Coordinates of C-alpha atoms in Angstrom, one line a residue:
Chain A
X6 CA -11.9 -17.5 38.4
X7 CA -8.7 -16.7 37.3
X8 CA -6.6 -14.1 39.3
X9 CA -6.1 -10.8 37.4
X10 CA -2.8 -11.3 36.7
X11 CA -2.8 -14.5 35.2
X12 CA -5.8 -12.6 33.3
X13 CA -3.2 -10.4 32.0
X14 CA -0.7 -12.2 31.5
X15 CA -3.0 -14.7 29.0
X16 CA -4.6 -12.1 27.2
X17 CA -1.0 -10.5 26.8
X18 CA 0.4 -13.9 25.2
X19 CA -2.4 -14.0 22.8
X20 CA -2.0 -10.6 21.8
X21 CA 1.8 -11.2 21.4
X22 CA 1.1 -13.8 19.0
X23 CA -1.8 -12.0 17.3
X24 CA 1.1 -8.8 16.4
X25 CA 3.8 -11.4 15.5
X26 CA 1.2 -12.8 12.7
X27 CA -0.4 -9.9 11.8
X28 CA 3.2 -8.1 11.0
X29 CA 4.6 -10.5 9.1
X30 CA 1.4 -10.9 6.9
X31 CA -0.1 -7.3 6.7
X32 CA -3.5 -8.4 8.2
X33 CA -3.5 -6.7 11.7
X34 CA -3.9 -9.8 13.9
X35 CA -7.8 -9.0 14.7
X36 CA -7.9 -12.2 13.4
X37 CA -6.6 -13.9 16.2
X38 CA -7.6 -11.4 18.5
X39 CA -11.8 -11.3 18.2
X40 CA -11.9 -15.0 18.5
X41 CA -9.1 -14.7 21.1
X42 CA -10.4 -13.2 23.6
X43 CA -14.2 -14.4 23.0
X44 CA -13.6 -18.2 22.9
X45 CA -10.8 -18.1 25.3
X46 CA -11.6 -15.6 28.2
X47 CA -15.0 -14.9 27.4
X48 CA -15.3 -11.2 26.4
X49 CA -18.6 -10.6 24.8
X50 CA -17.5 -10.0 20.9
X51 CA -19.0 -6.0 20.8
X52 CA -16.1 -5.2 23.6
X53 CA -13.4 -8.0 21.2
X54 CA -14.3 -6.3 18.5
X55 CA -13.6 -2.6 19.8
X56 CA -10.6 -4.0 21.8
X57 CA -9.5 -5.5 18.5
X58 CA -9.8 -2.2 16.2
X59 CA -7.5 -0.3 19.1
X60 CA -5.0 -3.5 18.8
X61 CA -4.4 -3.4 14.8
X62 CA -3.5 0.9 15.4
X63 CA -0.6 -0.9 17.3
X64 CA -0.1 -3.6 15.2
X65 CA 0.1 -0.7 12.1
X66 CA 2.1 1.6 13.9
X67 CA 4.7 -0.8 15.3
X68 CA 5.0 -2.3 12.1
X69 CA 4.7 0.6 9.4
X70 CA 7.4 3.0 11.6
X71 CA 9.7 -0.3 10.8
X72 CA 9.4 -1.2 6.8
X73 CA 9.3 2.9 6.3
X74 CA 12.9 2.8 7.3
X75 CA 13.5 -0.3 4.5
X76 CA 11.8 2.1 1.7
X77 CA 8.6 -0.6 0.9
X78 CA 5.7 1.5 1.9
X79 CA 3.7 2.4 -1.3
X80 CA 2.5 5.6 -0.1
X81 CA 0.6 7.1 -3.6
X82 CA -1.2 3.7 -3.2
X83 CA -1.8 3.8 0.4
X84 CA -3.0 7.3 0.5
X85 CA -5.4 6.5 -2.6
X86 CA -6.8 3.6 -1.2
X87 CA -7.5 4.8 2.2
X88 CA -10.2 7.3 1.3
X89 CA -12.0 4.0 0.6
X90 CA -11.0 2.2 3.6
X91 CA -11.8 4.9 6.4
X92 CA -15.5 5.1 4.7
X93 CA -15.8 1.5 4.9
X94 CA -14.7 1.4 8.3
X95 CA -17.1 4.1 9.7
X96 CA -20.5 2.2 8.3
X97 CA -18.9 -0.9 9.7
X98 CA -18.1 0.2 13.4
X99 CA -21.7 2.3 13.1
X100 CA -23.2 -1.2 12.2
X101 CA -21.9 -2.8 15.2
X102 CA -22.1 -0.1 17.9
X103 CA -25.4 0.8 17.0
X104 CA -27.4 -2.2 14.7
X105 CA -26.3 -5.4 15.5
X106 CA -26.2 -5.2 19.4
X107 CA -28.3 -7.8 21.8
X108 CA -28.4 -11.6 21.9
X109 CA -29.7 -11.4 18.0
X110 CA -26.7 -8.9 17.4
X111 CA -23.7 -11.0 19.0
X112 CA -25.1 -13.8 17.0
X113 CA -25.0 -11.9 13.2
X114 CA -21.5 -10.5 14.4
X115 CA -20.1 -14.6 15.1
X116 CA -21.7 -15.5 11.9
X117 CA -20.2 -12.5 10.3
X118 CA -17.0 -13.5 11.6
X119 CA -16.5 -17.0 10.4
X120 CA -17.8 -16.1 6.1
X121 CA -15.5 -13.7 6.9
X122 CA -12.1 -15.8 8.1
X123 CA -13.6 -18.7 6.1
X124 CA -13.2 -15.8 2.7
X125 CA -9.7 -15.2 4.2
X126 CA -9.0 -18.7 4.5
X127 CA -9.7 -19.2 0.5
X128 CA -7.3 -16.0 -0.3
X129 CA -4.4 -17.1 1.6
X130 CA -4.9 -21.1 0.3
X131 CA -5.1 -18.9 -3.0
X132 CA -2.1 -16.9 -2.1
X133 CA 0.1 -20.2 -1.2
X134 CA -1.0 -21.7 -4.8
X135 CA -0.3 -18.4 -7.0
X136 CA 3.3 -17.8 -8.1
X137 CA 4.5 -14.0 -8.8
X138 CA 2.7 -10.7 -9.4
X139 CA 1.2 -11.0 -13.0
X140 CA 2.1 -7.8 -15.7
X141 CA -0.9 -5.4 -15.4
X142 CA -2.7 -4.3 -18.3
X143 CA -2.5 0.3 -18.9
X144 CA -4.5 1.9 -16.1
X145 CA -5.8 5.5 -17.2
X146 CA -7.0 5.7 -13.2
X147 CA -3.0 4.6 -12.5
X148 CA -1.3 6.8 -14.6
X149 CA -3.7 9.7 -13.7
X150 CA -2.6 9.1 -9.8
X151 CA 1.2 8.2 -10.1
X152 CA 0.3 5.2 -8.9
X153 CA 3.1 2.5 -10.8
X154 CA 6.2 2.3 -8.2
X155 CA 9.6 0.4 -8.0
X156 CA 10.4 -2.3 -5.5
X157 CA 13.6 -1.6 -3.5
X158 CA 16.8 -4.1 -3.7
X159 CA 16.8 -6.4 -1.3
X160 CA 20.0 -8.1 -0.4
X161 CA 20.6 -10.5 -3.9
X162 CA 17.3 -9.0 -5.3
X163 CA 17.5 -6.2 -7.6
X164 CA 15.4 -3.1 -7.6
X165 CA 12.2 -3.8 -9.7
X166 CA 9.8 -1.3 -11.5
X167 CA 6.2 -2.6 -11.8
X168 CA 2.6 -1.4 -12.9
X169 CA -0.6 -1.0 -11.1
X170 CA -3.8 -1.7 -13.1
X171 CA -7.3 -2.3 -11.9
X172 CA -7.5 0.7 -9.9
X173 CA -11.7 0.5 -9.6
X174 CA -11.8 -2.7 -8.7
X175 CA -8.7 -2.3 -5.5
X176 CA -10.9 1.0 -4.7
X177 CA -14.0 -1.5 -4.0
X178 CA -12.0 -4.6 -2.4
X179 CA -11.2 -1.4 0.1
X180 CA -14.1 0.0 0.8
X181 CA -14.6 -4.1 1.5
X182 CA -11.5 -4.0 3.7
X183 CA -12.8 -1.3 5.8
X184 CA -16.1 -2.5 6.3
X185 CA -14.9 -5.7 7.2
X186 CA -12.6 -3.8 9.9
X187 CA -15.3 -1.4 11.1
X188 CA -17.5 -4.4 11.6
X189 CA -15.2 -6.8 12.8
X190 CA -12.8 -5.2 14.5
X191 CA -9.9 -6.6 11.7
X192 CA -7.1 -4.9 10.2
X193 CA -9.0 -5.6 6.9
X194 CA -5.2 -6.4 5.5
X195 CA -6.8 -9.7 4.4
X196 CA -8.9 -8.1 1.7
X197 CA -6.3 -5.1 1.0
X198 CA -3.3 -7.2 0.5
X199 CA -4.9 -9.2 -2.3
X200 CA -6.6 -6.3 -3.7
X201 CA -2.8 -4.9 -4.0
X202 CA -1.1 -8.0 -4.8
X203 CA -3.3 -10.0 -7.0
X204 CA -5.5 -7.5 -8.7
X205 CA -3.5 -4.5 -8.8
X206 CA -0.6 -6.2 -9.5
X207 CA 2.1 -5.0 -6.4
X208 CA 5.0 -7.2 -5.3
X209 CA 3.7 -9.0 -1.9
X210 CA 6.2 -7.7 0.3
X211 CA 5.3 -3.9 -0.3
X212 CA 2.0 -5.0 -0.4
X213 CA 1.4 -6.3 3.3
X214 CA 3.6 -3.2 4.2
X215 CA 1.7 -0.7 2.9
X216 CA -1.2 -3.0 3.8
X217 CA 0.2 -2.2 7.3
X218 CA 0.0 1.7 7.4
X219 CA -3.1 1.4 5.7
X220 CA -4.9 -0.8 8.7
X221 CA -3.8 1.9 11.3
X222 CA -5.8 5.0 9.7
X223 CA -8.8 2.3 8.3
X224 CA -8.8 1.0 12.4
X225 CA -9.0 4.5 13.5
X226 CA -12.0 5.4 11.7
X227 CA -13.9 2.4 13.6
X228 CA -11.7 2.8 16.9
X229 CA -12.8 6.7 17.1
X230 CA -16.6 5.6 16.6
X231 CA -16.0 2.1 19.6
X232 CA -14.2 5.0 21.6
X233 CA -16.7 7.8 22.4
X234 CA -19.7 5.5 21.9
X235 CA -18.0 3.5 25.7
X236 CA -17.2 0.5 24.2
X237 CA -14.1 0.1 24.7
X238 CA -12.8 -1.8 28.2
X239 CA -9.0 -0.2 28.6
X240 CA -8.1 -2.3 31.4
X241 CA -8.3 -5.1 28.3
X242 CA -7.4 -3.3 25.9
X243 CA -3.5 -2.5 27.3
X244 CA -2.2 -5.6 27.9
X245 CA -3.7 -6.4 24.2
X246 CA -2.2 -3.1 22.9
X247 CA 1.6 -3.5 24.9
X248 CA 1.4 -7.7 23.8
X249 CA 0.7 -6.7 20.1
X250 CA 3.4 -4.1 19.7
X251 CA 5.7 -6.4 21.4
X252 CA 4.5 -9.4 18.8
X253 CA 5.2 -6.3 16.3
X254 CA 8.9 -6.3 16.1
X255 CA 9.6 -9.8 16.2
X256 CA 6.7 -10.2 13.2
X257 CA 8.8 -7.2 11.0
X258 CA 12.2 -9.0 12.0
X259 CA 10.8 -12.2 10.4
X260 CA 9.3 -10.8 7.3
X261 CA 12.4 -9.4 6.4
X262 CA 14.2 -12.8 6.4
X263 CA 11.7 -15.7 6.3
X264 CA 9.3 -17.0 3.7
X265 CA 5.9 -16.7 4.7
X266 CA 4.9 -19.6 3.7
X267 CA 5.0 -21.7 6.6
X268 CA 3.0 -19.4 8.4
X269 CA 0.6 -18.8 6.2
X270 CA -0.2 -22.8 6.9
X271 CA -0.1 -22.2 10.3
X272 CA -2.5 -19.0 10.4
X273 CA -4.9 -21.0 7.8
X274 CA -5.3 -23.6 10.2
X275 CA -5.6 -21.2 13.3
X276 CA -8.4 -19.4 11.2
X277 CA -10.2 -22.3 10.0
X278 CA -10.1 -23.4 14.1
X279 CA -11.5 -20.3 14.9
X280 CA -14.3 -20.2 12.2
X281 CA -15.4 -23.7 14.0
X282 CA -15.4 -22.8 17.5
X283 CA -16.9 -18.9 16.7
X284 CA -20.0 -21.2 14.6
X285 CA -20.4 -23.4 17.6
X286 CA -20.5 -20.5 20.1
X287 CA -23.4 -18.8 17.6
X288 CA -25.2 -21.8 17.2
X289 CA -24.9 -22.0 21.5
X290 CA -23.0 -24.9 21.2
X291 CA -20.3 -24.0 23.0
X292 CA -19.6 -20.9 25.4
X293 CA -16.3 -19.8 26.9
Chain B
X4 CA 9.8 5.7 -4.8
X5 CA 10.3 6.1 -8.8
X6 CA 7.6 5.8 -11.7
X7 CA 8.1 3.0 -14.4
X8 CA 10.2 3.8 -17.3
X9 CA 8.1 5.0 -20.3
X10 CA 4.9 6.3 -17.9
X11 CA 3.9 9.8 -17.6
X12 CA 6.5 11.3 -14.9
X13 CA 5.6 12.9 -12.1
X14 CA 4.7 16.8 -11.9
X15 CA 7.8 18.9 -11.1
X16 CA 7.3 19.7 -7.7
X17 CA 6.9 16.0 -6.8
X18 CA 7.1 15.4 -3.2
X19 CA 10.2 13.9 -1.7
X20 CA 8.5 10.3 -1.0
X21 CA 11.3 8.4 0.7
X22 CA 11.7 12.0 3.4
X23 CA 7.9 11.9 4.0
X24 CA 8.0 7.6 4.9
X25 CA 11.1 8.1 6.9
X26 CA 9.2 10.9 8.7
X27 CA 5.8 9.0 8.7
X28 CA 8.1 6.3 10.1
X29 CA 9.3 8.6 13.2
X30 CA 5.9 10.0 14.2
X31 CA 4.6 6.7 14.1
X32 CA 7.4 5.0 16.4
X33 CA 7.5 7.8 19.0
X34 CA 3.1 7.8 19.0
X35 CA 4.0 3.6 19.9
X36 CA 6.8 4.1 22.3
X37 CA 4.5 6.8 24.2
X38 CA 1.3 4.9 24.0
X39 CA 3.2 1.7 25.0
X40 CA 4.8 3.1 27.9
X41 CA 1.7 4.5 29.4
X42 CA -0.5 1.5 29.0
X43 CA 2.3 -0.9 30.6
X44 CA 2.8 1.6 33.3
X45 CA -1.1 1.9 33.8
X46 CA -1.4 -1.9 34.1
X47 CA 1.3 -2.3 36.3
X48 CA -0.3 0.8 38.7
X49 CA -3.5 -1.4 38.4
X50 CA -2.2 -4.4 39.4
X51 CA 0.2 -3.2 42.3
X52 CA -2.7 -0.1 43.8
X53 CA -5.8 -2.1 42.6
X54 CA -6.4 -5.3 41.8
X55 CA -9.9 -6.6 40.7
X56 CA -10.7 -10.3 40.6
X57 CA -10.8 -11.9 37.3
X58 CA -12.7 -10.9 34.3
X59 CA -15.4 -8.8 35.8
X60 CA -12.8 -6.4 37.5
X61 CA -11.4 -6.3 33.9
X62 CA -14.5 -5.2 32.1
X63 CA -15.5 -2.7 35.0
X64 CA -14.0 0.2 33.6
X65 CA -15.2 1.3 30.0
X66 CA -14.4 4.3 27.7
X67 CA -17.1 6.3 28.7
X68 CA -19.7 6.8 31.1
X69 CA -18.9 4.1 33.5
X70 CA -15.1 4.6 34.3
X71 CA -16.3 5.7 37.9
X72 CA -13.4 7.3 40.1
X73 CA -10.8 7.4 37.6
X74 CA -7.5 5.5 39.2
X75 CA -3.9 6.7 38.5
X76 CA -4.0 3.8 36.5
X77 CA -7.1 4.0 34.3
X78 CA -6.2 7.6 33.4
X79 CA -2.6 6.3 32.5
X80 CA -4.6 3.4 30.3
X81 CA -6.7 5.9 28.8
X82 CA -4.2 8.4 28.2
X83 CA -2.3 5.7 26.2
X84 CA -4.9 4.7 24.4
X85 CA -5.9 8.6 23.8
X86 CA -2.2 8.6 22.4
X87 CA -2.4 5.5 20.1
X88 CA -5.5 6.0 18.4
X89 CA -4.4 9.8 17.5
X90 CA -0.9 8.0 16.1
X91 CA -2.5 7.6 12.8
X92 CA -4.3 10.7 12.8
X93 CA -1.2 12.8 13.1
X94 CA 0.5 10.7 10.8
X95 CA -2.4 12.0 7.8
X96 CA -1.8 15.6 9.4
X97 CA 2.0 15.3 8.8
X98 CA 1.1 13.8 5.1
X99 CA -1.3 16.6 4.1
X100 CA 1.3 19.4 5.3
X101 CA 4.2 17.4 3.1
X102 CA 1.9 17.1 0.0
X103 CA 1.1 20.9 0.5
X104 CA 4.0 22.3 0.9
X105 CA 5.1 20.0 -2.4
X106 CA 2.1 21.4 -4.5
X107 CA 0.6 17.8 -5.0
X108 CA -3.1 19.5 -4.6
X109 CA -4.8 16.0 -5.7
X110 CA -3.1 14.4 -3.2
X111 CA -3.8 17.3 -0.4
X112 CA -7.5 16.5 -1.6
X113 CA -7.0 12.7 -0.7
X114 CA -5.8 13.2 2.5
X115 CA -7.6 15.5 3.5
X116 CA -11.1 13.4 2.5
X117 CA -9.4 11.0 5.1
X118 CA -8.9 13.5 7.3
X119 CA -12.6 14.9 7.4
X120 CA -14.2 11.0 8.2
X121 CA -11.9 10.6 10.8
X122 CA -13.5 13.8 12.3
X123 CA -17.0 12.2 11.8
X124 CA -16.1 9.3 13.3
X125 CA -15.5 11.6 16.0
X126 CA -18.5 13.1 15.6
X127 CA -20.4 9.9 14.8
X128 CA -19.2 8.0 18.1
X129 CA -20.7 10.6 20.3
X130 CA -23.4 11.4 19.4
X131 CA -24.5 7.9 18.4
X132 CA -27.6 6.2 20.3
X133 CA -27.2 3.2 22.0
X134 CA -28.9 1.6 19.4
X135 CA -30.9 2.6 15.9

């Protein structure tokens, strides 16, 4: 058995890696965190996932505080979308905390996991394969709510005014997001940010930002429900909490100056991992 | 944060949008520096006053119910977490006064939907059974 404070220490790293990536891309990191600390230290995935959900508030905070001082939160957008999100994200942590519990439970919630990741996995190859935002067709829903916005300059980059369309259809990919988060114990940034990006039509950048102050409230709702139910371990969740807003502001440094590219590859291939090992541990493959 | 050129403009009272992120932005970085500071401190407490041995020692302590004795550090854990999961609940407070105060009633409507299910997730978490 591994003394506590090597314990600490490696459930610190991951989380440190887990804020980094989930910064930069606007997902949250409960990604890296739920498989984290159930394939590599054992944690049974009810207590991952509520450990998780208290993680992304950190990851949101850390990083949202940051690209509101830039100017790229959307906030119309975020505030609209959100009453979607927190309603998603209270059915999903009521699910969890109270449905899917026991063997049979833990088993549902692996499974659960990897369509989800392995969905993720197919919007970020998607993402890497897509070129710009594409011109959105009139919105009556958009122009009713203010919605259209300008992207700030950005060094050599001029301002840029752009329209949001397909307002229904982000509404639902939220409600989607949140569920995804209640249940999970994700940010649900992997549904949001294409919601925003690829059907509604917003520039990535202040997509994953607002993506990021989004996750915090949609978290919250499932994070309140994990709280007062007792599921969450604290003595596991600070190290995760402190590593992820560490991993925070070096992920916001980054975003601002690096293409994402690179580590979208590098996150596909850490998800597509994960999906692997989490099927293994349902099928009782594998255990940690 | 402007509206497209040719769109239907915004109503006069529009709210101030860059003021309320650089505010959101504020509340939000001091509710991370507190939270952070009390969870690191609580760990270290832990570690120093009472360490457990590996995993178990780890799980021992939950949010409810089972945290026994509450240690300096525990309390200093939960207090930070108390701090950090309330972050984003004060940051829709601090939107619903600034779309008030700017007349945006729609928007006062939004937030404040978000407002009232983060209250039954209150509600919801405590009184919910074990299991259904």
């Amino acid at each position: 058995m591994l003394p506590l404070v090597l314990l600490l220490l490696g459930i610190f790293l991951l989380a440190v890696g887990a804020g980094v990536l989930g910064s930069m891309l606007g997902l949250g990191g409960g990604m890296v965190i739920v498989p984290g600390l159930v394939l590599l230290f054992g944690v049974d995935v009810h207590w991952a996932i509520a450990t998780s959900l208290v993680s992304v508030i950190a990851t949101s905070a850390g990083s949202a505080s940051r690209y509101a001082r830039k100017g790229l939160l959307h906030l119309r957008l975020g505030f609209f979308l959100e009453v979607a999100t927190v309603v998603g994200g209270l059915v999903g942590a009521v699910l969890t905390a109270a449905v899917l519990i026991g063997p049979v439970g833990t088993e549902v919630l692996l499974f659960l996991f990897a369509v989800v990741a392995s969905s993720a996995s197919f919007l970020l190859l998607r993402d890497l394969r897509r070129g710009g935002v594409a011109e959105q067709p009139r919105d009556p829903l958009a122009d009713r709510w203010r919605l259209h916005a300008t992207l700030p300059a950005d060094g050599p980059s001029p301002s840029r005014a752009f329209r949001v369309g397909h307002v229904r259809e982000g509404l639902s990919l939220s409600f989607v997001a949140g569920l995804s988060s209640g249940l999970l114990g994700i940010g649900g940034g992997l549904y949001k940010v294409p919601a925003m990006t690829a059907v509604m039509g917003v520039p990535m950048k202040m997509a994953s930002a607002t993506s990021s102050l989004m996750i915090g409230v949609t978290a919250a709702s499932g994070a309140l429900v994990f709280l007062l139910h007792g599921e969450v371990a604290p003595l596991i969740t600070a190290p995760v909490a402190v590593g992820t807003l560490a991993g925070t502001q070096v992920g916001t440094h980054v975003h601002a100056v690096a293409s994402s590219r690179a580590l979208r590859i590098i996150f596909l291939v850490a998800i597509l991992a994960a999906v692997a090992l989490m099927i293994l541990r349902g099928l009782g493959v594998t255990s940690a | 944060m402007s509206t497209v050129a040719g769109e239907p403009s915004s109503p006069t009272r529009a709210i101030d949008l860059a003021q309320l992120s650089e505010r959101l932005g504020r509340l939000l970085a001091a509710g991370v520096l507190a939270s952070a500071f009390l969870l690191a401190v609580g760990v270290v407490v832990i570690v120093v006053l009472a360490p457990g041995t590996g995993m178990d020692g780890l799980l021992s302590a939950r949010s409810r119910g089972s945290w026994g004795p509450a240690s300096p550090g525990v309390l200093l854990i939960a207090s930070g977490i108390v701090v950090l999961v309330a972050t984003p609940v004060a940051r829709v407070l601090l939107a619903a006064r600034a779309f008030a105060t700017a007349g945006e009633d729609d928007y006062l409507g939004l937030v404040l939907a978000v407002l009232l299910i983060l209250t039954l997730s209150v509600v919801v978490g405590y009184w919910l059974p074990p299991s259904l």
